[in-house]
Structures are given as C-alpha cells and as structure tokens.
Amino acid sequence: MSALRRLVLALAAPAAAVGFALVTSSLILLLIGSNPLVAYGDMLEHASKLETLVDILNRATPLYVSGIAVAIAFRMNLFNIGVEGQFLLAFLVAAHAGSLVSLPAALHIAFILVVAMSVGAAYAGAAGVLKVTRGVNEVISTIMLNAIAVSGLVAWLIKEWQAGGSIGTGTTTRVGTAPIDESGLLPDLNGVLELVTRDLRPGKELTGVLVLALVVGVVYHVLVNRTVFGFDLRASGFNPFAARVGGVPPKRMIILAMSISGAVAGLVGMAELMQSGYFPSNPIQGLGYAGIAVALLGRNHPVGIAFGALIFAFLDVSSGVLQFSGAAPREIVVIMQGVIILAAVVAYEMAHRARNREEARSAAAALHEARAEA
Amino acid sequence: MPYAIELTGITKRFPGVVANEQVSLAVEVGEIHAICGENGAGKSTLMKILYGMQPADEGAIRVFDKEVHLGSPTDAIAAGIGMVHQHFMLADQLTVLENVILGAEPTRSAGRIDFARARAHLREVGQAYGLTVDPDDRVETLEVGERQRVEIIKVLFRGARILILDEPTAVLVPQEVEELFRNLRGLKSAGTTIIFIDHKLDEVLEVADTITVLRQGRSVATVKPGDVTAPDLAELMIGSELPTAQTIGVTVTDEVALEVKGLTVVEEDGRVVVDDVSLRVRRGEVLGIAGVEGNGQAELIAAIIGTAAATAGTILFLGEDVTHATVRHRREAGIGYIPHDRHREGLLLQAPLWESAALGHQTRAPFAKGLFVDRAGARERTEWVRREFDVRTPSVEVATHALSGGNQQKLIVGRELAAEPAVLLAAHPTRGIDVGAQAAVWDDMRAARAAGLATLLVSADLDELIGLSDTIAVMMRGRLVAMLDPATLTARELGAHMTGAGVRGDSR
Ligand SMILES: Nc1ncnc2c1ncn2[C@@H]1O[C@H](COP(=O)(O)OP(=O)(O)OP(=O)(O)O)[C@@H](O)[C@H]1O
Ligand SMILES: [Mg+2]
C-alpha cells in the first residue's frame, strides 16, 4: 500500500467523525427550528477573523498541554482523570509563589514553571503511590484528589492568598492572588504574528505559552517513542508481566508515569498565568476533563492531539459567537464535541479494519502473481 | 460414513499472508482427526474459523450435513462444536463445578443457579465419557492434566459433539498424555468426534484415525496412520527430509556460572513452593529440571530471574550475590530468560515484532544507544533473528500477535540466544514449535552450550530433557528429590521419577 493511501486512511477517520458530528448537529438544529447553514456560516465567518484565530490558539494551547498530560499516562494504560485538580492546584501555587519573589526575567519564569510542574507532579504522583502501596485504582484516587483539590485546597488557599481589593492596572477589577512582577510573565507572540499578518486589535495577545506547548509536544514524542524510558513505559502499558521480566520495575514505573503526567498537567494553567499574572478567584474549569477528550480524539499522537485541541478550541470559541448572533443555542457546540468523540472511536475502528482488508487483498494479489510467474 | 464436518474451499487472508488457501477438510463422525503442519501452516486459523472466532473470506462449512454460518463461538456451540484452547481459560479461584457451569448456568426461578441440577448433570457427563473430576476441588489446586480435563468437560457440558483441541499435549508430561489419549478414545467410543492439533508425530500416529497435513495454508495430504511413518509425516509437512540432530560431546567446564544455595520461596498464603533448593550450573552445562508442572519449577525460575522474592537462601551469578538484585540488574548482567508462557511473560502482543524482540534487552546494544532506542539497530537484530531462527513473518513491523504460536516462540528463543547470555533460564523452550524447527532450536542451544552457556532447562518434553541435559534434577513439591544421569535414562524411567512412582533417585 502506498504511503499516500496510508495517509488518506489515517485522515479519513477523524474527517468522518467531524462529518458525522456536522450531520448530527444539523439535524438537531433543524429539529429545534434553527438554520444550521446560518449557524455554521456565522461560526466560520467569525473564525476567519485574525482576532478569533488568536482566541482559538490561546484556547487550544492549554487544551493541548492537558491532552498530552492525559496521553502520557494513557500510554501506560493508566487513566489520569485528575489533570483538572493537578492543574488548578499547580496554577494557584505557582501564581502565589511567583508573586512572592523577584528575579531576573528568565529565572523568574523558570521558577514559576518549575513550581507548577513540581506541584502537578507531586499531586499526581500521590495517586501513583496510592496505587503501588495500597492498590487503589488510579481512576478512583484521581477523581477523589480532584474533589479535594477543587473544592478543598484551592478554595481554602485562594482565601488565604487572595490579595486585598482590586489589583492590576486599574482598567478592570481583578480579584485573585497578588500579581506577579512583569519579569515573571512570558512575552506574547504578537510581534511574531504581526510580521506575517496585520496588527492585532489592542488588547489581543497571542500567548507565548504556545511555544512552550509545542516544546511539550516534541518532548512527549521523543520521550515516549524514542527513549528507553519510553519503551519501558509503553511495554508496561502493553503487558505489565512481560515488562516486569524484561527488567522494568513496575512500581517505580507507575509512580514515574503518573508524576510526569502530573508535571505536564501543571503547565495547563500557564497559558493564563503567563498572560494575566495572577490566579483569579473564579478560575477557568474543565480544561483537565477536556484533555481526556482531546487525547482520545488525537489517539495519543502528538500531532493528532494538536488537531483535537484545535477542533475543541474552535468549537469553544464559536459558542460565544452563536450566542451573540442568535443563530443557534451555544450548547450545540457541546453536543458537537461529544458526538465527535463518539464518532471518532467508531471511525478509528472502521479505518483499522479497512486497512487490514486492504493489506490482505494486496498480499493475496502478490501471492497469485508469484505463483503465476513460477 | 457420514461426515461430522465438511470444510470446502476455505480461504483466509491476513495482512501480508494467506493463512488458509482453498482448504478442504472432511471429518467423519466419531473419528479422531489430527491436523499437522509446520509453524504458520494455518492450523490454528482453520480451527478458529470452525469455532466461529474468525470469519473465513471464502468457503463453506457443513456440520452434520447442514450448511452453517458460524459468526461467533455461540453459533459454533449451538451447532455442537466445542473448542479447548491452548491457553486454558479457567478461573483459578472457583471450584471445578463453578468453572464448568460458568456462562451456561442452569437456573431455577428468579435466576438463582440450580447447583443440584448442575452437579447431577456434571456427574452424568463425567460418567458418560469416563472423565473423573471432583466438582468441589478448587481449580488452582489442580495439576495441568486435570485442568485440561475440566476444560474438556466444560465443553461437553454444553452439549458439544465435536471437540477441537489446539495443541493439547504441549503442556503435558508423558503420563498425562497417555491419560488424555485414554480419555479421547473413551469420548470417541461414546460417539464424539475429535479434531486435534499436535506437533509430536509419534503421538499423532498413536491416537489419530486420520491425519490431515497442512503446508503453507493448503491441505497437502490426508493419510491413515497405518500407511505412514513419522519421517514420512515430517516430509509431508516441510516438503523435505528432517535434518538430523548434531551431536556434541560433553562441554562442561569447572567454572560455576549459577549457584543456588538453600533457596526457599514461601507464597503469601504460607505455601512453601520452593523448599530448600540447592543447585549449581557450570559454564557449558545444561542442568535439566524434570517434574510435573506445578511442583515449584516456575517459582524456582521466578526467584532466579527476580520476580519472586527468596524467603531464604542465596543466588550467586558468576560469583556475585544477586539474591536481592533487581530484575534489570540480573538481565543486564547476563541472565537470559525463556518464559513458560510466551503470551503472559514473553511478548508485547500489540507492539511491532521488533519491539517484542527488544524486550528484556532494551537497555543495551543493539537495541539502545545511551538513553535512546536504536531503532535501526533493533530492526537489524530482529531481521537477523528472523533469518537465523526461521521466524515466518511478512516483516518485522507486523504486530506480534499476528504471528503463529510457534513462530512467536522461535522469536523469543532467538532473542534470548542472540544476546549471548552467561546463564539461560529456559522454560519449555520449544513448546509449540514444529519438529523441523525444534531440531534447529536444539542445535542452537547445543552450540551455545559449547560456547560456554550455562542453561537451567525446565521442560515437559522428556526427549528434550534427556537429549539436551548433562544432568537431570527431579523436582517434586518444591524440592529437588533426585539427580539423574540422562545418558543412562529412558523417558519411561524419568516419567516414573517425576510422578513419584519411581525408584529412589541415585543421588550423586
Ligand atoms: N490475527 C492475525 N493477523 C495477521 N496474521 C495472522 C493472524 N493470525 C494468524 N496469522 C498468520 O496466518 C498464518 C497461519 O497462522 P496460524 O496461527 O494458523 O498457524 P499454525 O499452523 O497454527 O502455526 P503454529 O504451529 O505455529 O501454531 C501465519 O503466517 C500467521 O502469521
Ligand atoms: Mg497454532
């Protein structure tokens, strides 16, 4: 089979999933009396604006990091449902710690990132430790740790660390942790973007964390697919017994995999922190859970996850315009996200079978040719 | 004679291979029909099609003169076909009775299981076919042969009149094989039709009424055991004569490679599975461990490789105390391992072949360069193993599960020998490998021995034990009970020692 056909088959599945989601949501929209064409038209028109593209990338960045965090654990057959709690806690502690120190720019940023990753790693690692010492399933422990983080630790610590009154430059009222010095914030990418496009509307910033996210994607790929550690990780995921006699220490591997997943999860909140400089008292939620969907859609592949993150970000951002234009209820995008996930699972399986059939046919043809020649 | 099974023109293709091509097979009612063929000839595939586990691409299936479509094992069971897989599928914690009725529970009102009826039915089935089991034994306490009997009864309990067995003798010692064959003959006289796959040709000739030989996916011959000899059969299978085994004299040196002193392994539930075992394997020596499966051989090996903790005693590898070393340390130091269950401990079934070939060696050249996987080196080594050990596969990129059982086994043997270990722990190294390839593997193991390899060999195949070992230790209930000299030992005598019926060991 040619490389081209292979590529077509690989792309056919996600394309079919998106197509199916479009058909389903069209039917729903028709059913409730909205015109799907108008709704999609509004979404696309909106998305073609430069400012909206920036919004989509800003949204896709944390989704991507979250997807990678989930994927790392997935490769070892571990389900890190706890990215949500890990990232919120890391976000908060990093924001607070970052506001307490003043350092030169590069060091300040590195310090904040290291704090965020350490907190995420420790919190996820706790689930790993529970698994190897007490046999607690990581799904259960991470869900419980989420609850503890979100409605316990974060709610309590934000009260402790909340800066009094309104803070910031004065244009808006912001309530949250004390602001981080300018030196701790990652510069935006507006300059780079404006080199190839026009100037952005004032107030729009393309997050510099996008670059960090890309680095995370590359490191993920190299670590999992190219290093011995990644081999051990995947081997444990495929067959823990065989991995064990193959020299992979199973307990250490579980704790390490969870910790690394958590360290990446710790970076999910950085897209916001590096821009705003503080942890808000009503933080954004759901990025951790969306990461599970994005990893699933991207089949744990670094490029696939990027596509998944972009699709989800596009739909998220579109929900705003739908509400604004009134063409359709904004909730339709949530339905679309759900349908895409379900359809993707089915479509991947179908593509897999199609590929097998195709290869079997070409094998048979080759055999007959060989026989005919003989 | 009416036919129980008629397969016509069965074709099944997989990516890169044609597993069955226009295979036709007719099995008479009440006969024992053996299927022979090289590794990868398509035997298991054909049986899976007959049991509804895989759809055929082409061809027709008739069962008891009715055309049938078998979309799943449920359909096959309804048609009267039952299959005993090579890997037993019993729940260890349940009793025999519970295992037998699992999935086919007779119920009373409100869905309660009717144990009394089940028990009565089990007794009937047992009596009708002359198979004895205690319904209240827990499966984990049974020996391999007994477990297999439970599997057979389980199938008969569901009303099967045609019984398929995939390599049933591979896990049995000779005494158990005889017992199995007695049972099969009993089933036959009760009217059951039996199809079985076997690589041991003398066994096939002993018990089969008809033999069908597959070669490269096609049925090449159907013969009666009276008309052929074992070499004839082998020739039909591989298309040429069997290679003769090479002989190498004694290569034992003075240098002790592996020494185990007073090793004791106690399970969590307090059972002593390895009891004060001491042994020594020198470079160039093969120490065979004989014994009925489940007498502590697996645990002994596990303690030496490091997956079971030694409760007492020491393990010395080339003079170094490795009793508490990690598995990785032991493997990197040069302990090779061929596990007794290739699917459980030997392979990454979902991963490409070259990754399975790296398992256990992934930290060292040619599989690694520093902290990174050396993908080119790994592929090259896998290609080498594929060539040298005749692993039949379309490429080293295919998923490991796509290989036939025997070819998977050859990959493991090749992978371990290629790493040139100092000590090899080999559990049933040729299990599931066809006669031709088996002779080749034996040659490879002898050559490695001549080059200084110390081998601890556990095997249920007594010819293998006697043919390869320099010394044979008999293991029973966790203890080494006798040391025997294979030069003066027959398979019968060895078998008697293993079941404890034997004479006292002539301790050296
Ligand atoms: N699921 C699968 N996907 C791809 N190829 C397969 C699959 N199952 C079997 N094959 C291929 O089909 C061929 C026949 O395999 P099969 O398992 O039937 O052999 P076999 O005769 O049982 O061999 P063995 O004696 O080694 O068990 C082999 O070349 C094998 O690689
Ligand atoms: Mg087979």
Short mmCIF file of N, CA and C in Angstrom, two decimals, chain A residues 222 225-229 231-232 234-236 238-249 252 355-357 359-361 363-364 367-368 371, chain B residues 13-18 21 218 305-307 327-328 331 337 343-348 350-351 355 358-360 362-363 368 370-373 375:
data_model
loop_
_atom_site.label_atom_id
_atom_site.label_comp_id
_atom_site.label_asym_id
_atom_site.label_seq_id
_atom_site.Cartn_x
_atom_site.Cartn_y
_atom_site.Cartn_z
N VAL A 222 9.46 12.46 21.68
CA VAL A 222 10.80 11.88 21.80
C VAL A 222 10.87 10.96 23.01
N ASN A 225 8.48 7.73 22.37
CA ASN A 225 8.74 6.87 21.22
C ASN A 225 10.21 6.62 20.92
N ARG A 226 11.07 7.41 21.52
CA ARG A 226 12.47 7.30 21.11
C ARG A 226 13.41 6.92 22.25
N THR A 227 12.99 7.04 23.48
CA THR A 227 13.93 6.74 24.57
C THR A 227 13.64 5.36 25.16
N VAL A 228 14.63 4.85 25.86
CA VAL A 228 14.47 3.57 26.54
C VAL A 228 13.40 3.69 27.63
N PHE A 229 13.38 4.85 28.28
CA PHE A 229 12.35 5.06 29.29
C PHE A 229 10.95 4.94 28.66
N PHE A 231 10.19 3.28 26.01
CA PHE A 231 9.97 1.87 25.69
C PHE A 231 9.45 1.13 26.92
N ASP A 232 10.10 1.38 28.05
CA ASP A 232 9.66 0.75 29.31
C ASP A 232 8.21 1.12 29.61
N ARG A 234 5.81 2.14 27.50
CA ARG A 234 4.85 1.52 26.59
C ARG A 234 4.78 0.01 26.82
N ALA A 235 5.93 -0.61 27.09
CA ALA A 235 5.92 -2.05 27.37
C ALA A 235 5.04 -2.35 28.57
N SER A 236 5.14 -1.53 29.61
CA SER A 236 4.30 -1.74 30.79
C SER A 236 2.84 -1.59 30.43
N PHE A 238 1.51 -2.22 27.41
CA PHE A 238 1.11 -3.36 26.59
C PHE A 238 0.92 -4.61 27.45
N ASN A 239 1.92 -4.90 28.29
CA ASN A 239 1.91 -6.16 29.02
C ASN A 239 2.78 -6.03 30.27
N PRO A 240 2.17 -5.70 31.40
CA PRO A 240 2.96 -5.44 32.61
C PRO A 240 3.78 -6.64 33.07
N PHE A 241 3.30 -7.86 32.83
CA PHE A 241 4.05 -9.04 33.27
C PHE A 241 5.31 -9.20 32.44
N ALA A 242 5.16 -9.06 31.13
CA ALA A 242 6.32 -9.19 30.24
C ALA A 242 7.30 -8.06 30.51
N ALA A 243 6.78 -6.86 30.76
CA ALA A 243 7.67 -5.74 31.04
C ALA A 243 8.48 -6.03 32.30
N ARG A 244 7.83 -6.63 33.26
CA ARG A 244 8.49 -6.90 34.55
C ARG A 244 9.67 -7.86 34.37
N VAL A 245 9.45 -8.97 33.68
CA VAL A 245 10.58 -9.88 33.49
C VAL A 245 11.58 -9.30 32.50
N GLY A 246 11.13 -8.28 31.75
CA GLY A 246 12.04 -7.57 30.86
C GLY A 246 12.85 -6.52 31.60
N GLY A 247 12.73 -6.47 32.92
CA GLY A 247 13.57 -5.59 33.71
C GLY A 247 12.95 -4.26 34.08
N VAL A 248 11.68 -4.04 33.73
CA VAL A 248 11.04 -2.77 34.07
C VAL A 248 10.46 -2.88 35.48
N PRO A 249 10.93 -2.02 36.40
CA PRO A 249 10.38 -2.08 37.76
C PRO A 249 8.95 -1.54 37.77
N ARG A 252 7.93 1.50 40.36
CA ARG A 252 8.58 2.76 40.07
C ARG A 252 8.01 3.38 38.80
N ARG A 355 -7.96 -0.93 6.67
CA ARG A 355 -6.53 -1.05 6.37
C ARG A 355 -6.13 -2.52 6.32
N ASN A 356 -6.64 -3.29 7.28
CA ASN A 356 -6.32 -4.72 7.30
C ASN A 356 -6.81 -5.42 6.05
N ARG A 357 -8.05 -5.11 5.65
CA ARG A 357 -8.62 -5.75 4.46
C ARG A 357 -7.77 -5.43 3.25
N GLU A 359 -4.64 -4.56 3.09
CA GLU A 359 -3.35 -5.23 3.10
C GLU A 359 -3.50 -6.71 2.76
N ALA A 360 -4.59 -7.31 3.24
CA ALA A 360 -4.82 -8.72 2.94
C ALA A 360 -5.02 -8.91 1.45
N ARG A 361 -5.77 -7.99 0.83
CA ARG A 361 -6.02 -8.09 -0.61
C ARG A 361 -4.71 -7.98 -1.37
N ALA A 363 -1.77 -8.63 -0.36
CA ALA A 363 -0.95 -9.83 -0.12
C ALA A 363 -1.40 -10.96 -1.03
N ALA A 364 -2.70 -11.14 -1.14
CA ALA A 364 -3.23 -12.21 -1.97
C ALA A 364 -2.84 -11.98 -3.43
N LEU A 367 0.72 -12.84 -3.98
CA LEU A 367 0.91 -14.29 -3.97
C LEU A 367 0.54 -14.90 -5.31
N HIS A 368 -0.60 -14.45 -5.86
CA HIS A 368 -1.03 -15.00 -7.14
C HIS A 368 -0.06 -14.66 -8.25
N ARG A 371 2.85 -16.95 -7.93
CA ARG A 371 2.51 -18.29 -8.41
C ARG A 371 2.49 -18.33 -9.93
N ARG B 13 -7.33 -14.68 4.52
CA ARG B 13 -6.14 -13.86 4.30
C ARG B 13 -5.95 -12.91 5.47
N PHE B 14 -4.67 -12.68 5.79
CA PHE B 14 -4.31 -11.66 6.77
C PHE B 14 -3.37 -10.70 6.09
N PRO B 15 -3.16 -9.52 6.68
CA PRO B 15 -2.21 -8.59 6.08
C PRO B 15 -0.87 -9.28 5.80
N GLY B 16 -0.51 -9.37 4.54
CA GLY B 16 0.80 -9.92 4.22
C GLY B 16 0.89 -11.43 4.14
N VAL B 17 -0.15 -12.16 4.54
CA VAL B 17 -0.10 -13.63 4.44
C VAL B 17 -1.47 -14.20 4.08
N VAL B 18 -1.41 -15.34 3.41
CA VAL B 18 -2.63 -16.10 3.19
C VAL B 18 -2.55 -17.30 4.13
N GLU B 21 -5.64 -21.40 2.22
CA GLU B 21 -5.97 -21.18 0.82
C GLU B 21 -6.70 -22.40 0.28
N ARG B 218 -2.24 -24.65 2.67
CA ARG B 218 -3.03 -25.57 1.85
C ARG B 218 -3.01 -26.98 2.41
N ILE B 305 15.24 -15.23 38.32
CA ILE B 305 15.17 -14.04 37.46
C ILE B 305 14.83 -12.80 38.29
N GLY B 306 14.20 -13.01 39.43
CA GLY B 306 13.98 -11.88 40.33
C GLY B 306 12.55 -11.39 40.45
N THR B 307 11.59 -12.12 39.92
CA THR B 307 10.21 -11.67 40.05
C THR B 307 9.52 -12.29 41.27
N VAL B 327 15.47 -7.12 38.82
CA VAL B 327 15.38 -7.92 37.60
C VAL B 327 16.29 -7.31 36.53
N ARG B 328 16.24 -5.99 36.44
CA ARG B 328 17.03 -5.34 35.39
C ARG B 328 18.51 -5.62 35.57
N ARG B 331 19.28 -9.09 34.42
CA ARG B 331 19.23 -9.27 32.98
C ARG B 331 20.43 -8.61 32.32
N TYR B 337 16.26 -15.38 29.57
CA TYR B 337 15.04 -15.96 30.12
C TYR B 337 14.05 -16.32 29.01
N HIS B 343 2.79 -15.79 25.97
CA HIS B 343 1.89 -14.64 25.87
C HIS B 343 1.93 -13.78 27.12
N ARG B 344 2.04 -14.46 28.28
CA ARG B 344 1.98 -13.70 29.51
C ARG B 344 3.28 -12.95 29.78
N GLU B 345 4.40 -13.64 29.61
CA GLU B 345 5.65 -13.01 30.04
C GLU B 345 6.65 -12.76 28.92
N GLY B 346 6.33 -13.25 27.72
CA GLY B 346 7.37 -13.19 26.71
C GLY B 346 7.27 -12.08 25.68
N LEU B 347 6.06 -11.59 25.45
CA LEU B 347 5.87 -10.75 24.26
C LEU B 347 5.00 -9.53 24.54
N LEU B 348 5.16 -8.54 23.67
CA LEU B 348 4.24 -7.41 23.65
C LEU B 348 3.35 -7.64 22.44
N GLN B 350 0.67 -6.47 21.22
CA GLN B 350 0.14 -5.36 20.42
C GLN B 350 1.25 -4.58 19.70
N ALA B 351 2.48 -4.78 20.12
CA ALA B 351 3.57 -3.98 19.58
C ALA B 351 4.16 -4.65 18.34
N GLU B 355 9.82 -4.59 18.47
CA GLU B 355 9.78 -4.16 19.87
C GLU B 355 9.70 -5.37 20.79
N ALA B 358 13.03 -6.67 21.33
CA ALA B 358 13.91 -5.87 22.18
C ALA B 358 13.63 -6.10 23.66
N LEU B 359 12.46 -6.64 23.95
CA LEU B 359 12.04 -6.76 25.35
C LEU B 359 13.03 -7.58 26.17
N GLY B 360 13.44 -7.00 27.29
CA GLY B 360 14.40 -7.67 28.15
C GLY B 360 15.83 -7.26 27.84
N GLN B 362 16.27 -4.05 26.20
CA GLN B 362 16.06 -2.71 25.65
C GLN B 362 17.07 -1.68 26.14
N THR B 363 17.83 -2.01 27.19
CA THR B 363 18.78 -1.02 27.68
C THR B 363 20.16 -1.16 27.05
N ALA B 368 19.70 -0.23 22.13
CA ALA B 368 19.76 1.11 22.70
C ALA B 368 21.10 1.75 22.40
N GLY B 370 22.85 4.68 24.41
CA GLY B 370 22.68 5.56 25.57
C GLY B 370 21.27 5.45 26.09
N LEU B 371 20.62 6.59 26.24
CA LEU B 371 19.27 6.58 26.79
C LEU B 371 18.22 6.42 25.69
N PHE B 372 18.67 6.33 24.45
CA PHE B 372 17.72 6.30 23.35
C PHE B 372 17.59 4.91 22.72
N VAL B 373 16.42 4.64 22.19
CA VAL B 373 16.20 3.40 21.46
C VAL B 373 16.92 3.50 20.12
N ARG B 375 16.57 2.43 16.86
CA ARG B 375 15.55 1.77 16.05
C ARG B 375 16.16 0.99 14.89
#
